[in-house]
Amino acid sequence: MGSRRWVAAAAAAAVGALLLLSVASHGARRGHSVDSNNRTFVFNYTLAKTIVEYASAVYMTDLTALYTWTCSRCNDLTKGFEIRCIIVDIQNCLQAFIGVDHNLNAVIVAIRGTQENSVQNWIKDLVWKQVDLNYPNMPDAKVFGTNLIYILCFFTRVGYAFIYFLMRFMFWLKVHTGFYSAYNNTLLRPAITNAVRKARRLYGDISVIVTGHSMGGAIASFCALDLAISLGSDSVHLMTFGQPRIGNAAFASYFEQYVPTAIRVTHEHDIVPHLPPYFFFLPHLTYHHFPREVWEHDVDGNTTFRVCDSSGEDPDCCRSVFALFLSASDHLTYMGVEIAADDWSTCRIVMAHSVKRLQLYLASNVITAKNPVDIIIADHSVQTDPSSSS
């Protein structure tokens, strides 16, 4: 119990400097080291481990366990989390939750990544919507949304090489809108912004931490930018895990201005952060990561977290991995935490069944929570009100 309180205190202290532009580190645990590469930008392991547990928990398909925060991934550093809102978009295979971490004194927004066997997400991931899109109010900033071509690479490295070089010739023509649309053109944007504002009205203007893995990390990035524009850069922080590139260099620069404390954690040989590809000889014309990357990798048997430079495309971090050694398996675990769907069935079927189970639970149980939890499903919202539950 004492050790848990110490961890919570360390994480709470860390969030003040959030996310990681501090001059002092809370260090690493045994078996892990943080290589800040002589930079003042410091990576806090305890805080990151807490956030990755939220990014993992949002993959859970048992909505009832998420609602009660009793799921198999709803423990350890996230124990005591107060869930405030659950969002499920069955049609678009999207899932997110918003709540308050009282140890961190922060609102947490977690957005789910791809459910690997989801037909809807496979379409989103693999079909290139050849449509140009200028980011609003930023004429030179372009975004795209194709995700996780790595799916094909489960089967063959030759397939990856073919796609890699095919993209080299195709990317000039178009940019893609999938990730941008998944946040801005679905119920995610209004539902998340409303839930964040309600939580901050209840608990004061506390910080907001947005997280996600893979496709969820890409969507989370647009979410963090949106919230930072409306709430202020000092209030909104982003930490993603294994996210792909989402825009060009102009967009990355624009993003950094509004979300300067963003962290993109990458893992060893994870293929997804390499997609779509970046070409160092055309840095202003190709897709470009925003900073700051922290690369989790093995050095002489010791897991090291290297704080990368401020370019967003540090050649000494995950970009140093040769293309033929890129891996899909490294995408499914971050910081020792499993971070993938717990049910690989078709997304819409799984979500529909989980929604029905949650509705049955809410109908048969007296809700005793002090504050009602918003359950937002598809395009309609149902609020569970303790005063009217029976």
Coordinates of C-alpha atoms in Angstrom, one line a residue:
M1 CA 0.0 0.0 0.0
G2 CA 2.8 2.4 0.9
S3 CA 4.6 1.7 -2.4
R4 CA 1.4 2.4 -4.3
R5 CA 1.0 5.7 -2.5
W6 CA 4.7 6.5 -3.4
V7 CA 4.1 5.7 -7.1
A8 CA 0.9 7.8 -7.1
A9 CA 2.8 10.7 -5.5
A10 CA 5.6 10.5 -8.0
A11 CA 3.1 10.5 -10.9
A12 CA 1.2 13.4 -9.5
A13 CA 4.5 15.4 -9.2
A14 CA 5.4 14.5 -12.7
V15 CA 2.2 15.8 -14.2
G16 CA 3.0 19.3 -13.0
A17 CA 5.9 19.4 -15.5
L18 CA 3.7 17.5 -17.9
L19 CA 4.5 15.7 -20.2
L20 CA 8.0 15.9 -19.8
L21 CA 9.5 19.3 -20.5
S22 CA 11.1 19.3 -17.1
V23 CA 14.7 19.7 -15.8
A24 CA 14.5 16.9 -13.3
S25 CA 13.7 13.3 -13.8
H26 CA 12.0 10.8 -11.5
G27 CA 14.3 8.3 -13.1
A28 CA 13.8 4.7 -14.2
R29 CA 12.9 1.5 -12.5
R30 CA 15.3 -1.4 -12.1
G31 CA 16.0 -2.9 -15.5
H32 CA 15.1 0.3 -17.4
S33 CA 17.1 3.4 -18.1
V34 CA 16.3 6.8 -19.6
D35 CA 18.7 8.2 -22.1
S36 CA 18.0 11.9 -22.3
N37 CA 20.9 12.3 -24.8
N38 CA 22.2 15.4 -22.9
R39 CA 18.9 17.2 -23.4
T40 CA 16.7 19.1 -20.9
F41 CA 13.7 17.2 -22.1
V42 CA 13.2 14.4 -19.6
F43 CA 11.1 11.3 -19.9
N44 CA 9.2 10.2 -16.8
Y45 CA 8.9 6.4 -16.7
T46 CA 6.2 6.2 -14.0
L47 CA 3.9 8.7 -15.7
A48 CA 4.4 7.0 -19.0
K49 CA 3.6 3.6 -17.5
T50 CA 0.4 5.0 -16.1
I51 CA -0.7 6.5 -19.4
V52 CA 0.1 3.3 -21.4
E53 CA -2.2 1.4 -19.1
Y54 CA -5.0 3.7 -20.1
A55 CA -4.2 3.2 -23.7
S56 CA -4.3 -0.5 -23.2
A57 CA -7.6 -0.5 -21.2
V58 CA -9.5 1.4 -23.9
Y59 CA -9.1 -1.7 -26.1
M60 CA -11.3 -3.8 -23.7
T61 CA -14.5 -4.9 -25.3
D62 CA -16.3 -5.5 -22.0
L63 CA -18.0 -2.2 -21.6
T64 CA -19.6 -3.2 -18.3
A65 CA -16.1 -3.8 -16.9
L66 CA -15.0 -0.4 -18.2
Y67 CA -18.0 1.3 -16.7
T68 CA -17.3 -0.2 -13.3
W69 CA -13.5 0.1 -13.9
T70 CA -13.0 -3.6 -12.9
C71 CA -11.6 -4.9 -16.2
S72 CA -8.4 -7.0 -16.2
R73 CA -6.4 -3.9 -17.4
C74 CA -8.1 -1.5 -15.0
N75 CA -5.7 -1.9 -12.1
D76 CA -2.1 -1.3 -11.1
L77 CA -1.3 2.4 -11.6
T78 CA -4.8 3.3 -12.9
K79 CA -6.6 1.9 -9.9
G80 CA -9.2 4.3 -8.5
F81 CA -9.8 6.0 -11.9
E82 CA -13.2 7.7 -12.1
I83 CA -14.8 6.9 -15.4
R84 CA -16.9 9.9 -16.6
C85 CA -17.9 9.0 -20.2
I86 CA -17.8 5.9 -22.5
I87 CA -18.1 6.5 -26.2
V88 CA -18.9 3.7 -28.7
D89 CA -19.4 4.3 -32.4
I90 CA -20.5 0.9 -33.8
Q91 CA -20.8 2.1 -37.4
N92 CA -17.2 3.5 -37.5
C93 CA -15.7 1.0 -35.0
L94 CA -14.5 3.7 -32.6
Q95 CA -14.3 3.5 -28.9
A96 CA -13.1 6.0 -26.2
F97 CA -13.4 6.8 -22.6
I98 CA -13.0 10.0 -20.5
G99 CA -12.4 10.1 -16.8
V100 CA -10.5 11.6 -14.0
D101 CA -7.2 10.3 -12.5
H102 CA -7.2 11.8 -9.0
N103 CA -3.6 10.8 -8.4
L104 CA -2.5 12.8 -11.4
N105 CA -5.2 15.4 -10.9
A106 CA -6.0 15.2 -14.6
V107 CA -8.7 14.4 -17.1
I108 CA -7.8 11.3 -19.1
V109 CA -9.0 10.9 -22.7
A110 CA -8.2 7.4 -24.2
I111 CA -9.0 6.5 -27.7
R112 CA -8.9 2.9 -29.0
G113 CA -6.7 1.8 -31.9
T114 CA -7.5 -0.8 -34.5
Q115 CA -9.3 -4.0 -33.7
E116 CA -7.1 -6.2 -35.9
N117 CA -9.9 -8.4 -37.3
S118 CA -12.3 -5.5 -37.8
V119 CA -13.6 -5.3 -41.4
Q120 CA -14.5 -1.7 -41.0
N121 CA -11.0 -0.8 -39.7
W122 CA -9.3 -2.9 -42.4
I123 CA -11.1 -0.8 -45.0
K124 CA -10.0 2.4 -43.2
D125 CA -6.5 1.1 -42.9
L126 CA -5.9 -0.3 -46.3
V127 CA -8.0 1.7 -48.8
W128 CA -6.4 5.0 -49.9
K129 CA -8.9 7.8 -50.2
Q130 CA -7.1 9.9 -52.7
V131 CA -8.4 13.2 -51.5
D132 CA -6.4 16.3 -50.7
L133 CA -7.1 18.0 -47.4
N134 CA -5.7 21.3 -46.1
Y135 CA -5.8 21.5 -42.3
P136 CA -8.2 24.2 -41.2
N137 CA -6.6 27.7 -40.9
M138 CA -3.2 26.3 -41.9
P139 CA -3.0 26.4 -45.8
D140 CA 0.3 24.6 -46.1
A141 CA -0.5 21.9 -43.5
K142 CA -1.8 18.7 -45.0
V143 CA -3.0 15.6 -43.2
F144 CA -3.7 12.0 -44.2
G145 CA -5.4 9.0 -42.6
T146 CA -4.4 5.7 -44.0
N147 CA -3.3 3.5 -41.2
L148 CA -1.6 0.2 -40.4
I149 CA -0.4 -1.1 -43.7
Y150 CA 1.6 -3.3 -41.4
I151 CA -1.4 -5.7 -41.4
L152 CA -0.1 -7.0 -44.7
C153 CA 3.3 -7.5 -43.2
F154 CA 2.1 -10.1 -40.8
F155 CA 2.3 -12.4 -43.7
T156 CA 5.4 -11.3 -45.7
R157 CA 8.2 -8.9 -45.5
V158 CA 8.2 -8.9 -49.3
G159 CA 4.7 -7.5 -49.1
Y160 CA 6.0 -4.6 -46.9
A161 CA 8.8 -3.9 -49.3
F162 CA 6.5 -3.8 -52.2
I163 CA 4.1 -1.4 -50.5
Y164 CA 6.9 0.7 -49.2
F165 CA 8.3 1.4 -52.7
L166 CA 4.8 1.6 -54.2
M167 CA 4.0 4.4 -51.7
R168 CA 7.3 6.1 -52.6
F169 CA 5.8 6.8 -56.1
M170 CA 2.2 7.3 -55.0
F171 CA 2.4 9.7 -52.0
W172 CA 3.1 12.6 -54.3
L173 CA -0.4 12.6 -55.6
K174 CA -2.7 12.7 -52.6
V175 CA -3.0 13.0 -48.9
H176 CA -5.5 11.0 -46.9
T177 CA -8.2 12.0 -44.5
G178 CA -9.1 8.8 -42.5
F179 CA -7.6 9.8 -39.1
Y180 CA -8.7 13.4 -39.4
S181 CA -12.2 12.3 -40.3
A182 CA -12.4 9.6 -37.6
Y183 CA -12.1 12.4 -35.0
N184 CA -13.7 15.4 -36.7
N185 CA -16.5 13.8 -38.7
T186 CA -17.9 11.3 -36.2
L187 CA -19.4 11.6 -32.7
L188 CA -15.9 11.5 -31.1
R189 CA -15.3 15.2 -31.4
P190 CA -18.5 16.6 -29.8
A191 CA -18.7 13.7 -27.3
I192 CA -15.1 14.1 -26.1
T193 CA -15.1 17.9 -25.9
N194 CA -18.4 17.9 -24.0
A195 CA -17.1 15.2 -21.5
V196 CA -13.9 17.1 -21.0
R197 CA -15.7 20.4 -20.3
K198 CA -18.1 18.7 -17.8
A199 CA -15.2 17.0 -15.9
R200 CA -13.3 20.3 -15.7
R201 CA -16.5 22.1 -14.5
L202 CA -16.8 19.5 -11.8
Y203 CA -13.1 19.4 -10.7
G204 CA -11.7 22.7 -11.8
D205 CA -9.5 23.6 -14.7
I206 CA -7.2 20.5 -14.3
S207 CA -4.9 19.3 -17.0
V208 CA -6.1 17.0 -19.8
I209 CA -4.0 14.1 -21.0
V210 CA -4.9 12.5 -24.3
T211 CA -3.6 9.0 -25.2
G212 CA -4.0 6.2 -27.7
H213 CA -2.2 3.5 -29.5
S214 CA -1.8 2.9 -33.2
M215 CA -4.8 4.3 -35.0
G216 CA -6.0 5.5 -31.6
G217 CA -2.8 7.5 -31.3
A218 CA -3.3 9.2 -34.6
I219 CA -6.9 10.1 -33.7
A220 CA -5.7 11.2 -30.2
S221 CA -3.3 13.6 -31.9
F222 CA -6.1 15.4 -33.7
C223 CA -8.1 15.4 -30.5
A224 CA -5.2 16.9 -28.4
L225 CA -4.7 19.6 -31.1
D226 CA -8.4 20.4 -31.0
L227 CA -8.6 20.6 -27.3
A228 CA -5.4 22.7 -27.1
I229 CA -6.8 25.2 -29.5
S230 CA -9.9 25.6 -27.4
L231 CA -8.5 25.2 -23.8
G232 CA -4.9 26.4 -24.2
S233 CA -1.6 24.7 -24.8
D234 CA -0.8 24.7 -21.1
S235 CA -3.9 22.6 -20.3
V236 CA -3.6 19.8 -22.8
H237 CA -0.9 17.1 -23.1
L238 CA -0.5 14.1 -25.4
M239 CA 1.2 10.8 -25.1
T240 CA 0.8 8.2 -27.8
F241 CA 2.2 4.7 -28.4
G242 CA 3.1 3.3 -31.8
Q243 CA 1.3 5.9 -33.9
P244 CA 1.8 6.4 -37.6
R245 CA 2.6 9.7 -39.3
I246 CA -0.5 12.0 -39.7
G247 CA 0.6 15.0 -41.8
N248 CA 3.4 16.9 -43.5
A249 CA 6.2 19.0 -42.1
A250 CA 4.1 22.2 -42.1
F251 CA 1.4 20.4 -40.1
A252 CA 4.0 19.0 -37.7
S253 CA 5.4 22.5 -37.0
Y254 CA 1.8 23.8 -36.5
F255 CA 1.0 20.9 -34.2
E256 CA 4.1 21.5 -32.1
Q257 CA 3.1 25.1 -31.5
Y258 CA -0.2 24.1 -29.9
V259 CA 0.9 20.8 -28.3
P260 CA 4.5 21.4 -27.3
T261 CA 4.6 18.7 -24.7
A262 CA 3.5 15.9 -26.9
I263 CA 5.3 12.5 -26.6
R264 CA 5.3 9.7 -29.2
V265 CA 6.6 6.5 -27.6
T266 CA 7.9 4.1 -30.2
H267 CA 9.0 0.5 -29.5
E268 CA 12.1 -1.3 -30.8
H269 CA 11.3 -2.4 -34.4
D270 CA 7.6 -1.5 -34.5
I271 CA 6.7 -0.9 -38.1
V272 CA 3.7 1.5 -37.7
P273 CA 5.7 4.6 -36.7
H274 CA 7.5 4.2 -40.1
L275 CA 4.3 4.5 -42.1
P276 CA 3.6 6.2 -44.3
P277 CA 7.3 6.6 -45.1
Y278 CA 9.5 9.7 -44.5
F279 CA 12.2 10.6 -47.0
F280 CA 15.1 12.6 -45.4
F281 CA 16.1 14.1 -48.8
L282 CA 12.6 15.7 -49.1
P283 CA 11.8 16.6 -45.5
H284 CA 9.4 19.4 -46.3
L285 CA 7.4 17.5 -49.0
T286 CA 7.0 14.1 -47.4
Y287 CA 5.0 12.9 -44.4
H288 CA 6.6 14.0 -41.2
H289 CA 6.2 13.1 -37.5
F290 CA 5.7 15.9 -34.9
P291 CA 8.1 15.8 -31.9
R292 CA 8.9 14.4 -29.5
E293 CA 9.8 10.8 -29.9
V294 CA 10.9 8.5 -27.1
W295 CA 12.3 5.3 -28.4
E296 CA 11.9 2.2 -26.2
H297 CA 14.6 -0.3 -27.2
D298 CA 17.1 -2.9 -25.9
V299 CA 20.7 -1.9 -25.2
D300 CA 22.9 -4.8 -24.0
G301 CA 19.9 -6.5 -22.4
N302 CA 18.7 -3.3 -20.7
T303 CA 15.5 -1.6 -21.8
T304 CA 16.4 2.0 -22.6
F305 CA 14.1 4.9 -23.3
R306 CA 15.9 7.3 -25.5
V307 CA 14.7 10.9 -25.7
C308 CA 15.0 11.9 -29.3
D309 CA 15.7 15.3 -30.8
S310 CA 13.2 18.0 -31.5
S311 CA 13.0 17.3 -35.3
G312 CA 10.3 14.6 -35.0
E313 CA 12.5 12.5 -37.3
D314 CA 15.6 11.7 -35.3
P315 CA 17.8 9.4 -37.4
D316 CA 19.2 7.9 -34.3
C317 CA 15.9 6.7 -32.9
C318 CA 13.4 4.3 -34.4
R319 CA 14.3 5.6 -37.9
S320 CA 17.7 3.9 -37.4
V321 CA 16.0 0.5 -37.8
F322 CA 16.6 -1.0 -41.2
A323 CA 13.3 -1.5 -43.2
L324 CA 13.8 -5.3 -43.5
F325 CA 13.9 -5.6 -39.7
L326 CA 10.7 -3.8 -38.9
S327 CA 8.2 -5.9 -37.0
A328 CA 4.5 -6.1 -36.3
S329 CA 4.9 -7.9 -33.1
D330 CA 6.7 -5.0 -31.5
H331 CA 3.6 -3.0 -32.1
L332 CA 1.5 -5.0 -29.7
T333 CA 3.5 -4.5 -26.5
Y334 CA 4.7 -1.2 -25.0
M335 CA 6.5 -0.8 -21.7
G336 CA 5.7 -4.4 -21.0
V337 CA 2.0 -3.8 -21.3
E338 CA -0.2 -5.7 -23.8
I339 CA -1.8 -3.1 -25.9
A340 CA -4.1 -4.7 -28.5
A341 CA -7.7 -5.8 -28.8
D342 CA -8.7 -8.5 -26.3
D343 CA -11.2 -9.9 -28.9
W344 CA -10.2 -10.1 -32.5
S345 CA -13.7 -10.8 -33.8
T346 CA -15.4 -8.4 -36.2
C347 CA -15.6 -5.0 -34.6
R348 CA -19.2 -4.2 -35.2
I349 CA -20.4 -7.6 -33.8
V350 CA -18.2 -7.3 -30.7
M351 CA -19.3 -3.8 -30.0
A352 CA -23.0 -4.5 -30.5
H353 CA -22.9 -7.4 -28.1
S354 CA -21.0 -5.4 -25.5
V355 CA -23.4 -2.5 -25.7
K356 CA -26.3 -4.9 -25.1
R357 CA -24.6 -6.4 -22.1
L358 CA -23.9 -2.9 -20.7
Q359 CA -27.5 -1.9 -21.2
L360 CA -28.8 -5.0 -19.4
Y361 CA -26.4 -4.2 -16.6
L362 CA -27.6 -0.6 -16.3
A363 CA -31.2 -1.8 -16.4
S364 CA -30.8 -4.3 -13.6
N365 CA -28.5 -2.5 -11.2
V366 CA -29.1 0.5 -9.0
I367 CA -26.4 3.1 -10.0
T368 CA -24.9 4.5 -6.8
A369 CA -22.2 6.6 -8.4
K370 CA -22.0 10.2 -7.0
N371 CA -21.8 11.6 -10.4
P372 CA -23.6 10.1 -13.4
V373 CA -21.6 8.5 -16.2
D374 CA -22.4 9.4 -19.8
I375 CA -22.8 6.4 -22.1
I376 CA -22.7 7.6 -25.7
I377 CA -23.5 5.0 -28.3
A378 CA -23.6 5.5 -32.1
D379 CA -25.4 8.8 -32.7
H380 CA -27.4 9.0 -29.5
S381 CA -26.6 9.5 -25.8
V382 CA -28.0 7.9 -22.8
Q383 CA -27.1 9.3 -19.4
T384 CA -27.3 7.1 -16.4
D385 CA -28.8 9.1 -13.6
P386 CA -28.6 7.6 -10.1
S387 CA -31.8 9.5 -9.1
S388 CA -33.8 7.8 -11.8
S389 CA -32.2 4.3 -11.8
S390 CA -34.2 1.4 -10.4

